[in-house]
CSV table of C-alpha atoms in Angstrom, one decimal:
chain,number,residue,atom,x,y,z
X,1,MET,CA,94.9,149.3,64.4
X,2,ARG,CA,94.3,147.7,67.8
X,3,SER,CA,93.5,144.0,68.1
X,4,ASP,CA,90.3,142.6,69.6
X,5,GLY,CA,92.3,141.7,72.7
X,6,GLU,CA,93.7,145.2,73.1
X,7,ARG,CA,90.3,146.8,72.7
X,8,ALA,CA,88.8,144.4,75.2
X,9,LEU,CA,91.4,144.9,77.9
X,10,GLY,CA,91.5,148.6,77.3
X,11,GLY,CA,87.8,148.8,77.5
X,12,LEU,CA,87.7,146.8,80.7
X,13,LEU,CA,90.3,149.0,82.3
X,14,ALA,CA,88.5,152.2,81.3
X,15,ALA,CA,85.2,150.9,82.6
X,16,SER,CA,86.6,149.7,85.9
X,17,HIS,CA,87.6,153.2,87.2
X,18,LEU,CA,84.2,153.9,88.6
X,19,ALA,CA,83.2,150.3,89.1
X,20,THR,CA,82.7,148.6,92.5
X,21,MET,CA,83.6,145.0,93.3
X,22,GLU,CA,80.0,144.0,92.6
X,23,ASP,CA,80.3,145.4,89.1
X,24,LEU,CA,83.4,143.4,88.0
X,25,PRO,CA,81.7,140.1,87.0
X,26,ALA,CA,79.4,141.7,84.4
X,27,LEU,CA,82.2,144.0,83.1
X,28,VAL,CA,84.6,141.1,82.7
X,29,ALA,CA,82.0,139.0,80.9
X,30,GLU,CA,81.1,141.8,78.5
X,31,HIS,CA,84.7,142.6,77.5
X,32,ALA,CA,85.9,139.0,77.6
X,33,ALA,CA,83.2,138.1,75.0
X,34,THR,CA,84.9,140.4,72.5
X,35,MET,CA,88.0,138.3,72.8
X,36,GLY,CA,86.1,135.1,72.1
X,37,PHE,CA,85.6,133.9,75.7
X,38,SER,CA,82.4,132.8,77.2
X,39,GLY,CA,81.1,131.6,80.5
X,40,THR,CA,83.6,133.6,82.5
X,41,LEU,CA,83.5,133.0,86.3
X,42,ILE,CA,85.7,134.8,88.9
X,43,TYR,CA,86.6,133.1,92.1
X,44,VAL,CA,88.5,134.6,95.0
X,45,VAL,CA,90.2,132.6,97.7
X,46,ASP,CA,88.9,132.7,101.3
X,47,LEU,CA,90.9,134.0,104.2
X,48,GLN,CA,92.3,130.5,105.1
X,49,GLN,CA,93.0,129.6,101.5
X,50,GLN,CA,90.8,126.5,101.7
X,51,THR,CA,88.0,127.5,99.5
X,52,LEU,CA,87.5,129.4,96.2
X,53,VAL,CA,84.5,131.7,96.5
X,54,PRO,CA,82.6,133.1,93.4
X,55,LEU,CA,82.0,136.8,93.2
X,56,PRO,CA,78.3,137.6,93.6
X,57,GLY,CA,76.1,138.1,90.6
X,58,GLN,CA,77.5,135.3,88.4
X,59,ARG,CA,75.7,132.3,86.8
X,60,ASP,CA,77.1,129.0,85.7
X,61,ALA,CA,76.3,127.2,82.5
X,62,ALA,CA,73.0,126.0,84.0
X,63,GLY,CA,72.0,129.5,85.0
X,64,ARG,CA,72.6,128.9,88.7
X,65,PRO,CA,74.8,130.8,91.1
X,66,PRO,CA,78.1,128.9,91.1
X,67,GLU,CA,79.1,127.0,94.3
X,68,ARG,CA,82.2,127.3,96.4
X,69,LEU,CA,85.1,125.1,95.3
X,70,GLY,CA,87.7,123.3,97.4
X,71,VAL,CA,91.3,124.4,96.8
X,72,ASP,CA,92.5,120.8,97.5
X,73,THR,CA,89.8,118.9,95.7
X,74,THR,CA,89.0,120.5,92.4
X,75,LEU,CA,90.5,121.4,89.0
X,76,PRO,CA,90.2,125.2,89.7
X,77,GLY,CA,91.9,124.5,93.0
X,78,ARG,CA,94.8,122.8,91.2
X,79,ALA,CA,95.2,125.9,89.0
X,80,PHE,CA,95.4,127.9,92.3
X,81,GLN,CA,97.8,125.6,94.0
X,82,THR,CA,100.2,125.1,91.1
X,83,VAL,CA,99.9,128.6,89.6
X,84,SER,CA,99.3,127.0,86.2
X,85,LEU,CA,96.7,126.6,83.4
X,86,VAL,CA,94.3,123.7,83.9
X,87,TYR,CA,91.9,122.5,81.3
X,88,ALA,CA,88.6,120.8,81.9
X,89,MET,CA,87.9,118.9,78.8
X,90,PRO,CA,84.4,118.9,77.1
X,91,GLY,CA,82.0,116.2,78.2
X,92,PRO,CA,80.4,113.5,75.9
X,93,GLY,CA,78.2,116.1,74.3
X,94,GLY,CA,81.2,118.1,73.1
X,95,GLY,CA,81.5,121.9,73.4
X,96,ARG,CA,84.3,124.3,74.0
X,97,ARG,CA,87.2,123.6,76.3
X,98,ARG,CA,87.1,125.2,79.8
X,99,LEU,CA,90.2,126.9,81.0
X,100,TRP,CA,91.1,127.6,84.6
X,101,MET,CA,93.9,129.9,85.5
X,102,PRO,CA,95.2,131.6,88.6
X,103,LEU,CA,94.5,135.3,89.3
X,104,LEU,CA,97.9,136.7,90.3
X,105,ASP,CA,98.9,140.1,91.6
X,106,GLY,CA,102.7,139.8,91.5
X,107,THR,CA,103.0,136.5,93.4
X,108,GLU,CA,99.9,136.9,95.5
X,109,ARG,CA,97.3,134.3,94.5
X,110,VAL,CA,94.0,136.2,94.5
X,111,GLY,CA,91.8,133.5,93.1
X,112,VAL,CA,91.1,131.8,89.8
X,113,LEU,CA,89.4,132.6,86.5
X,114,GLY,CA,87.3,130.1,84.6
X,115,THR,CA,86.3,130.6,81.0
X,116,ASP,CA,85.4,128.7,77.8
X,117,VAL,CA,88.0,129.3,75.1
X,118,PRO,CA,87.7,129.1,71.3
X,119,ASP,CA,89.2,126.1,69.6
X,120,GLU,CA,91.1,128.0,66.9
X,121,ASP,CA,94.6,129.1,67.8
X,122,PRO,CA,94.9,127.7,71.4
X,123,GLU,CA,98.2,129.5,72.0
X,124,LEU,CA,96.7,132.9,71.3
X,125,ALA,CA,93.6,132.1,73.4
X,126,GLU,CA,95.8,131.1,76.3
X,127,TRP,CA,97.9,134.3,76.0
X,128,ARG,CA,94.8,136.5,75.9
X,129,ALA,CA,93.3,134.6,78.9
X,130,ALA,CA,96.5,135.2,80.8
X,131,GLN,CA,96.3,138.9,80.1
X,132,LEU,CA,92.7,139.0,81.1
X,133,ALA,CA,93.4,137.2,84.3
X,134,ALA,CA,96.3,139.5,85.2
X,135,LEU,CA,94.0,142.6,84.7
X,136,ILE,CA,91.2,141.0,86.8
X,137,ALA,CA,93.6,140.3,89.6
X,138,VAL,CA,94.8,143.9,89.7
X,139,LEU,CA,91.2,145.1,89.6
X,140,VAL,CA,90.1,142.8,92.5
X,141,VAL,CA,93.1,143.9,94.6
X,142,SER,CA,92.4,147.6,93.9
X,143,LYS,CA,88.7,147.3,94.9
X,144,ARG,CA,88.9,145.0,97.9
X,145,PRO,CA,90.4,147.5,100.5
X,146,HIS,CA,87.1,149.5,100.5
X,147,SER,CA,84.7,146.6,99.9
X,148,ASP,CA,82.8,145.2,102.9
X,149,SER,CA,81.1,142.8,100.6
X,150,TYR,CA,84.5,141.3,99.7
X,151,SER,CA,85.5,141.1,103.3
X,152,ARG,CA,82.3,139.2,104.1
X,153,LEU,CA,82.7,137.0,101.0
X,154,VAL,CA,86.1,135.6,102.0
X,155,ARG,CA,85.1,134.8,105.6
X,156,SER,CA,83.4,131.7,106.7
X,157,ARG,CA,82.6,132.8,110.2
X,158,PRO,CA,82.6,135.9,112.4
X,159,MET,CA,86.0,137.5,113.3
X,160,THR,CA,87.1,138.7,116.8
X,161,LEU,CA,87.9,142.3,117.3
X,162,SER,CA,91.6,141.7,117.7
X,163,ALA,CA,91.7,139.7,114.5
X,164,GLU,CA,89.8,142.5,112.7
X,165,VAL,CA,92.4,145.0,113.9
X,166,MET,CA,95.3,142.8,112.9
X,167,TRP,CA,94.2,141.9,109.4
X,168,SER,CA,93.6,145.5,108.6
X,169,LEU,CA,97.3,146.3,109.4
X,170,LEU,CA,99.1,143.3,107.8
X,171,PRO,CA,100.7,143.5,104.4
X,172,PRO,CA,99.7,140.9,101.8
X,173,GLY,CA,100.8,137.3,102.5
X,174,THR,CA,103.0,137.2,99.4
X,175,PHE,CA,105.4,139.6,97.8
X,176,ALA,CA,108.1,139.2,95.2
X,177,SER,CA,110.7,141.3,93.3
X,178,GLU,CA,113.4,140.1,90.9
X,179,GLY,CA,115.7,138.9,93.7
X,180,VAL,CA,113.5,138.0,96.6
X,181,VAL,CA,110.2,136.3,97.5
X,182,VAL,CA,108.5,136.9,100.9
X,183,SER,CA,105.6,134.7,102.0
X,184,ALA,CA,103.7,134.6,105.3
X,185,ALA,CA,100.8,132.7,106.8
X,186,MET,CA,98.9,133.1,110.1
X,187,GLU,CA,96.3,131.2,112.1
X,188,PRO,CA,93.8,131.1,113.7
X,189,ALA,CA,92.6,133.5,111.0
X,190,TYR,CA,89.4,134.5,112.8
X,191,GLU,CA,90.7,134.6,116.4
X,192,VAL,CA,94.3,135.7,116.0
X,193,GLY,CA,95.5,137.6,119.1
X,194,GLY,CA,99.1,138.7,119.5
X,195,ASP,CA,101.0,137.6,116.4
X,196,ALA,CA,101.9,140.0,113.7
X,197,TYR,CA,104.3,140.1,110.7
X,198,ASP,CA,105.5,143.0,108.5
X,199,TYR,CA,107.8,143.6,105.6
X,200,ALA,CA,108.7,146.4,103.3
X,201,ILE,CA,111.2,147.2,100.5
X,202,ASP,CA,113.4,150.3,100.8
X,203,GLY,CA,115.6,150.5,97.7
X,204,ASP,CA,117.9,147.5,97.9
X,205,VAL,CA,117.0,146.6,101.4
X,206,LEU,CA,114.2,144.3,102.6
X,207,HIS,CA,112.9,145.0,106.1
X,208,VAL,CA,111.2,142.1,107.9
X,209,SER,CA,109.7,141.9,111.4
X,210,LEU,CA,107.7,139.4,113.4
X,211,PHE,CA,106.0,140.0,116.7
X,212,ASP,CA,104.4,137.7,119.3
X,213,ALA,CA,102.6,139.6,122.0
X,214,MET,CA,101.8,138.2,125.4
X,215,GLY,CA,98.3,136.6,125.7
X,216,HIS,CA,95.6,135.7,123.2
X,217,ASP,CA,93.0,138.4,123.6
X,218,THR,CA,92.1,141.9,122.4
X,219,ALA,CA,94.8,143.4,124.6
X,220,ALA,CA,97.4,141.1,122.9
X,221,GLY,CA,96.2,142.2,119.5
X,222,LEU,CA,96.5,145.8,120.5
X,223,THR,CA,100.0,145.2,121.9
X,224,ALA,CA,101.1,143.6,118.6
X,225,SER,CA,99.5,146.5,116.7
X,226,VAL,CA,101.4,149.1,118.7
X,227,ALA,CA,104.6,147.1,118.2
X,228,MET,CA,104.0,147.0,114.4
X,229,ALA,CA,103.1,150.7,114.2
X,230,ALA,CA,106.1,151.8,116.4
X,231,SER,CA,108.5,149.7,114.3
X,232,ARG,CA,107.2,151.2,111.0
X,233,HIS,CA,107.4,154.7,112.5
X,234,ASP,CA,111.0,154.6,113.4
X,235,ARG,CA,112.1,152.4,110.5
X,236,ARG,CA,110.7,154.9,108.1
X,237,ARG,CA,112.8,157.6,109.8
X,238,GLY,CA,115.9,155.6,109.0
X,239,THR,CA,116.6,154.4,112.5
X,240,GLY,CA,118.8,151.4,113.0
X,241,LEU,CA,117.4,148.0,114.1
X,242,PRO,CA,118.5,148.1,117.8
X,243,GLU,CA,117.0,151.6,118.1
X,244,VAL,CA,113.7,150.5,116.4
X,245,SER,CA,113.4,147.7,118.9
X,246,GLU,CA,113.9,150.2,121.7
X,247,ALA,CA,111.2,152.4,120.2
X,248,VAL,CA,108.8,149.4,120.2
X,249,ASP,CA,109.8,148.7,123.8
X,250,ALA,CA,109.0,152.2,124.8
X,251,ALA,CA,105.7,152.3,122.9
X,252,ILE,CA,104.4,149.1,124.6
X,253,ARG,CA,105.5,150.4,128.1
X,254,ALA,CA,103.7,153.8,127.4
X,255,GLN,CA,100.4,152.1,126.5
X,256,PHE,CA,100.2,149.0,128.7
X,257,VAL,CA,101.1,147.8,132.1
X,258,GLY,CA,102.6,144.4,132.4
X,259,ARG,CA,102.4,143.7,128.6
X,260,TYR,CA,105.3,142.7,126.4
X,261,ALA,CA,106.1,141.2,123.0
X,262,THR,CA,108.9,139.1,121.7
X,263,GLY,CA,110.1,139.9,118.2
X,264,LEU,CA,112.6,139.7,115.4
X,265,LEU,CA,113.5,142.8,113.4
X,266,ALA,CA,115.7,142.2,110.4
X,267,SER,CA,117.0,143.8,107.2
X,268,LEU,CA,118.4,142.0,104.2
X,269,ASP,CA,120.7,143.7,101.7
X,270,LEU,CA,119.3,142.4,98.4
X,271,ARG,CA,122.5,143.1,96.5
X,272,THR,CA,124.9,141.2,98.9
X,273,GLY,CA,122.7,138.9,100.9
X,274,LEU,CA,123.9,140.2,104.2
X,275,LEU,CA,121.3,139.7,106.9
X,276,ARG,CA,121.2,141.9,109.9
X,277,TRP,CA,118.8,141.3,112.8
X,278,VAL,CA,117.9,142.0,116.4
X,279,ASN,CA,116.3,139.2,118.5
X,280,ARG,CA,114.1,140.4,121.3
X,281,GLY,CA,113.3,137.2,123.2
X,282,HIS,CA,112.1,135.3,120.1
X,283,HIS,CA,112.7,131.9,118.4
X,284,PRO,CA,115.9,132.1,116.2
X,285,PRO,CA,115.4,132.1,112.4
X,286,LEU,CA,116.4,129.0,110.4
X,287,VAL,CA,118.4,128.9,107.1
X,288,ILE,CA,117.5,126.4,104.4
X,289,ARG,CA,120.1,125.8,101.7
X,290,GLY,CA,120.2,123.1,99.1
X,291,GLY,CA,117.4,121.0,100.5
X,292,ARG,CA,118.6,121.0,104.1
X,293,ARG,CA,118.7,123.2,107.2
X,294,VAL,CA,122.2,124.6,107.4
X,295,ALA,CA,121.9,127.1,110.3
X,296,THR,CA,119.9,128.2,113.3
X,297,LEU,CA,120.6,131.8,113.9
X,298,GLU,CA,121.0,131.6,117.6
X,299,THR,CA,121.8,134.6,119.8
X,300,VAL,CA,124.6,133.5,122.2
X,301,PRO,CA,124.1,133.0,125.1
X,302,VAL,CA,120.5,134.2,125.0
X,303,PRO,CA,118.5,136.7,123.0
X,304,ASP,CA,117.9,140.3,124.2
X,305,PRO,CA,114.8,140.7,126.5
X,306,PRO,CA,111.3,141.0,125.1
X,307,MET,CA,110.0,144.5,124.4
X,308,GLY,CA,107.9,146.2,127.0
X,309,PHE,CA,110.1,145.7,130.1
X,310,GLY,CA,112.5,148.6,129.5
X,311,LEU,CA,115.6,146.3,130.0
X,312,GLY,CA,117.4,147.6,126.9
X,313,VAL,CA,119.5,146.0,124.1
X,314,SER,CA,122.8,144.5,125.1
X,315,ARG,CA,123.9,142.4,122.1
X,316,GLY,CA,122.5,144.6,119.5
X,317,LEU,CA,122.9,144.0,115.8
X,318,LEU,CA,123.6,140.4,114.6
X,319,ARG,CA,124.8,139.4,111.1
X,320,TYR,CA,124.7,136.4,108.8
X,321,GLN,CA,125.8,136.1,105.1
X,322,LEU,CA,123.3,134.4,102.9
X,323,GLU,CA,124.1,132.5,99.7
X,324,PRO,CA,121.9,132.8,96.5
X,325,GLY,CA,119.0,130.4,96.8
X,326,ASP,CA,118.8,130.5,100.6
X,327,ARG,CA,115.5,130.5,102.4
X,328,LEU,CA,115.0,132.1,105.8
X,329,LEU,CA,112.3,130.8,108.1
X,330,PHE,CA,110.8,133.1,110.8
X,331,TYR,CA,108.1,131.7,113.1
X,332,THR,CA,106.3,132.1,116.3
X,333,ASP,CA,105.9,129.5,119.1
X,334,GLY,CA,102.5,128.5,117.9
X,335,ILE,CA,104.3,126.7,115.0
X,336,VAL,CA,106.8,124.5,116.8
X,337,GLU,CA,104.9,124.2,120.1
X,338,ALA,CA,101.6,123.1,118.6
X,339,ARG,CA,100.4,120.0,120.4
X,340,SER,CA,98.1,117.2,119.2
X,341,PRO,CA,95.1,116.1,121.4
X,342,ASP,CA,97.4,113.4,122.9
X,343,GLY,CA,100.2,115.9,123.7
X,344,GLU,CA,102.6,115.3,120.8
X,345,VAL,CA,104.5,118.5,119.9
X,346,PHE,CA,104.8,119.4,116.3
X,347,GLY,CA,108.4,120.5,116.9
X,348,LEU,CA,111.2,122.3,115.2
X,349,GLU,CA,112.5,119.3,113.3
X,350,ARG,CA,109.1,118.4,111.8
X,351,PHE,CA,108.6,122.1,110.8
X,352,ALA,CA,111.9,122.4,109.1
X,353,ASP,CA,111.5,119.0,107.4
X,354,PHE,CA,108.1,119.9,106.1
X,355,VAL,CA,109.5,123.0,104.4
X,356,VAL,CA,112.5,121.2,103.0
X,357,ARG,CA,110.5,118.3,101.5
X,358,HIS,CA,108.0,120.7,99.8
X,359,GLU,CA,110.9,122.8,98.5
X,360,ALA,CA,112.5,119.7,97.0
X,361,ASP,CA,109.1,118.8,95.4
X,362,GLY,CA,109.1,122.1,93.6
X,363,VAL,CA,106.2,123.5,95.6
X,364,SER,CA,106.1,127.3,95.7
X,365,ALA,CA,106.8,129.1,99.0
X,366,PRO,CA,103.2,130.4,99.3
X,367,GLU,CA,101.8,127.0,98.7
X,368,THR,CA,104.2,125.4,101.1
X,369,LEU,CA,103.1,127.7,103.9
X,370,ARG,CA,99.4,127.1,103.0
X,371,ARG,CA,100.0,123.4,103.4
X,372,LEU,CA,102.1,123.8,106.5
X,373,ILE,CA,99.3,125.8,108.3
X,374,GLN,CA,96.8,123.1,107.3
X,375,ALA,CA,99.1,120.4,108.6
X,376,ILE,CA,99.4,122.2,112.0
X,377,LEU,CA,95.7,122.6,112.2
X,378,ARG,CA,95.2,118.9,111.6
X,379,HIS,CA,97.9,118.1,114.1
X,380,GLN,CA,95.9,120.0,116.8
X,381,GLY,CA,92.5,118.7,115.7
X,382,ASP,CA,91.6,122.0,114.0
X,383,ARG,CA,91.8,123.9,117.3
X,384,LEU,CA,95.0,125.9,117.9
X,385,GLN,CA,96.1,126.6,121.4
X,386,ASP,CA,98.2,129.6,120.3
X,387,ASP,CA,98.6,131.9,117.4
X,388,ALA,CA,100.8,130.3,114.7
X,389,THR,CA,102.6,132.5,112.3
X,390,VAL,CA,105.4,131.7,109.8
X,391,MET,CA,107.2,133.8,107.3
X,392,THR,CA,109.8,132.8,104.6
X,393,VAL,CA,112.3,135.0,102.7
X,394,GLU,CA,113.9,133.5,99.6
X,395,TRP,CA,116.9,135.4,98.4
X,396,TYR,CA,118.1,134.7,94.8
X,397,GLY,CA,120.8,137.4,94.6
X,398,GLU,CA,122.2,139.5,91.7
X,399,ARG,CA,122.8,136.4,89.5
X,400,HIS,CA,119.0,135.8,89.5
X,401,ARG,CA,118.4,139.4,88.5
X,402,LEU,CA,120.7,139.2,85.6
X,403,LEU,CA,119.2,136.0,84.4
X,404,THR,CA,115.7,137.3,84.5
X,405,LEU,CA,116.4,140.5,82.5
X,406,PRO,CA,114.9,140.3,79.0
């Protein structure tokens, strides 16, 4: 015989197949009630990960539409930041305890779930809430690609055409498998022009690419889009990295006159930790190990030329051996060249130190990048002069895989 929890989760899953994003809050509330939960509220995080936004059609305990919540200033925000359960204890009048927990799809933080939990058997209640939150996250992720209401909900202002194009092409900002975690962040979210990042898993190989197209307008966004599409096209045909970069070069030249993009195209063998990459006029990646920067992956004497000029690849494929636990940092010039209103450059050392300090404090990679982007925005008085994109790759190796097997 199935338990109440199994019936609730199974019923929610079955009912969700023909449901829209707008239907989810009512469906969740109905099926959560059979598990003993009440007052369920679903929040999703906004595009810049500064605010938690309630899905429409919900009501709080006072019967009012719930308000937006700050990620950095509230208990639900703490659950989002730390990826942990957070309780809001009952007030003087008593009542049930309120539990906030993150909505996770893999390692992507989708938002948070708030619910009042029964007092009996807290451990069982937390386990059921975790299962419910996991299912809600999957449902939100499955509904959002074709939901304009969701797209409007997570935006706080209008988006430029180039940003609209780019966000429709980018993979999620976080991905994890047993041996690797990939995280990325990009600003300005609503006006991004020529930056783009990409990653994909192919068996035991992780492919990573980062592009920075000339300019900060719609043409720059289209150049970056062509670069990303060309790299995916040839990568999926099994082409080598130097040849993929040449395909990007040719695609940009075929579509634009006088346009170019710098870029890094890399592959990481997830079994051995061997990194291979091609640098086309871009900033070199950094390697963080054991709480310090141990390598800057320079191309000597200079990187190959940017893509779009037809100048070819001379140095070709580069290699570096990672150790388990290493973290790679890929970034565009908007990160290290960000200037404050009085002209102070954010700089490479401050960037690397920021990541190292947060890693030492046990902050997750996605949260570190969220805080880094906020720090760069503050450094420039909330007005970026250039696109700023950063991507990290944490490789744990075969040892981590063995330790995580049940």
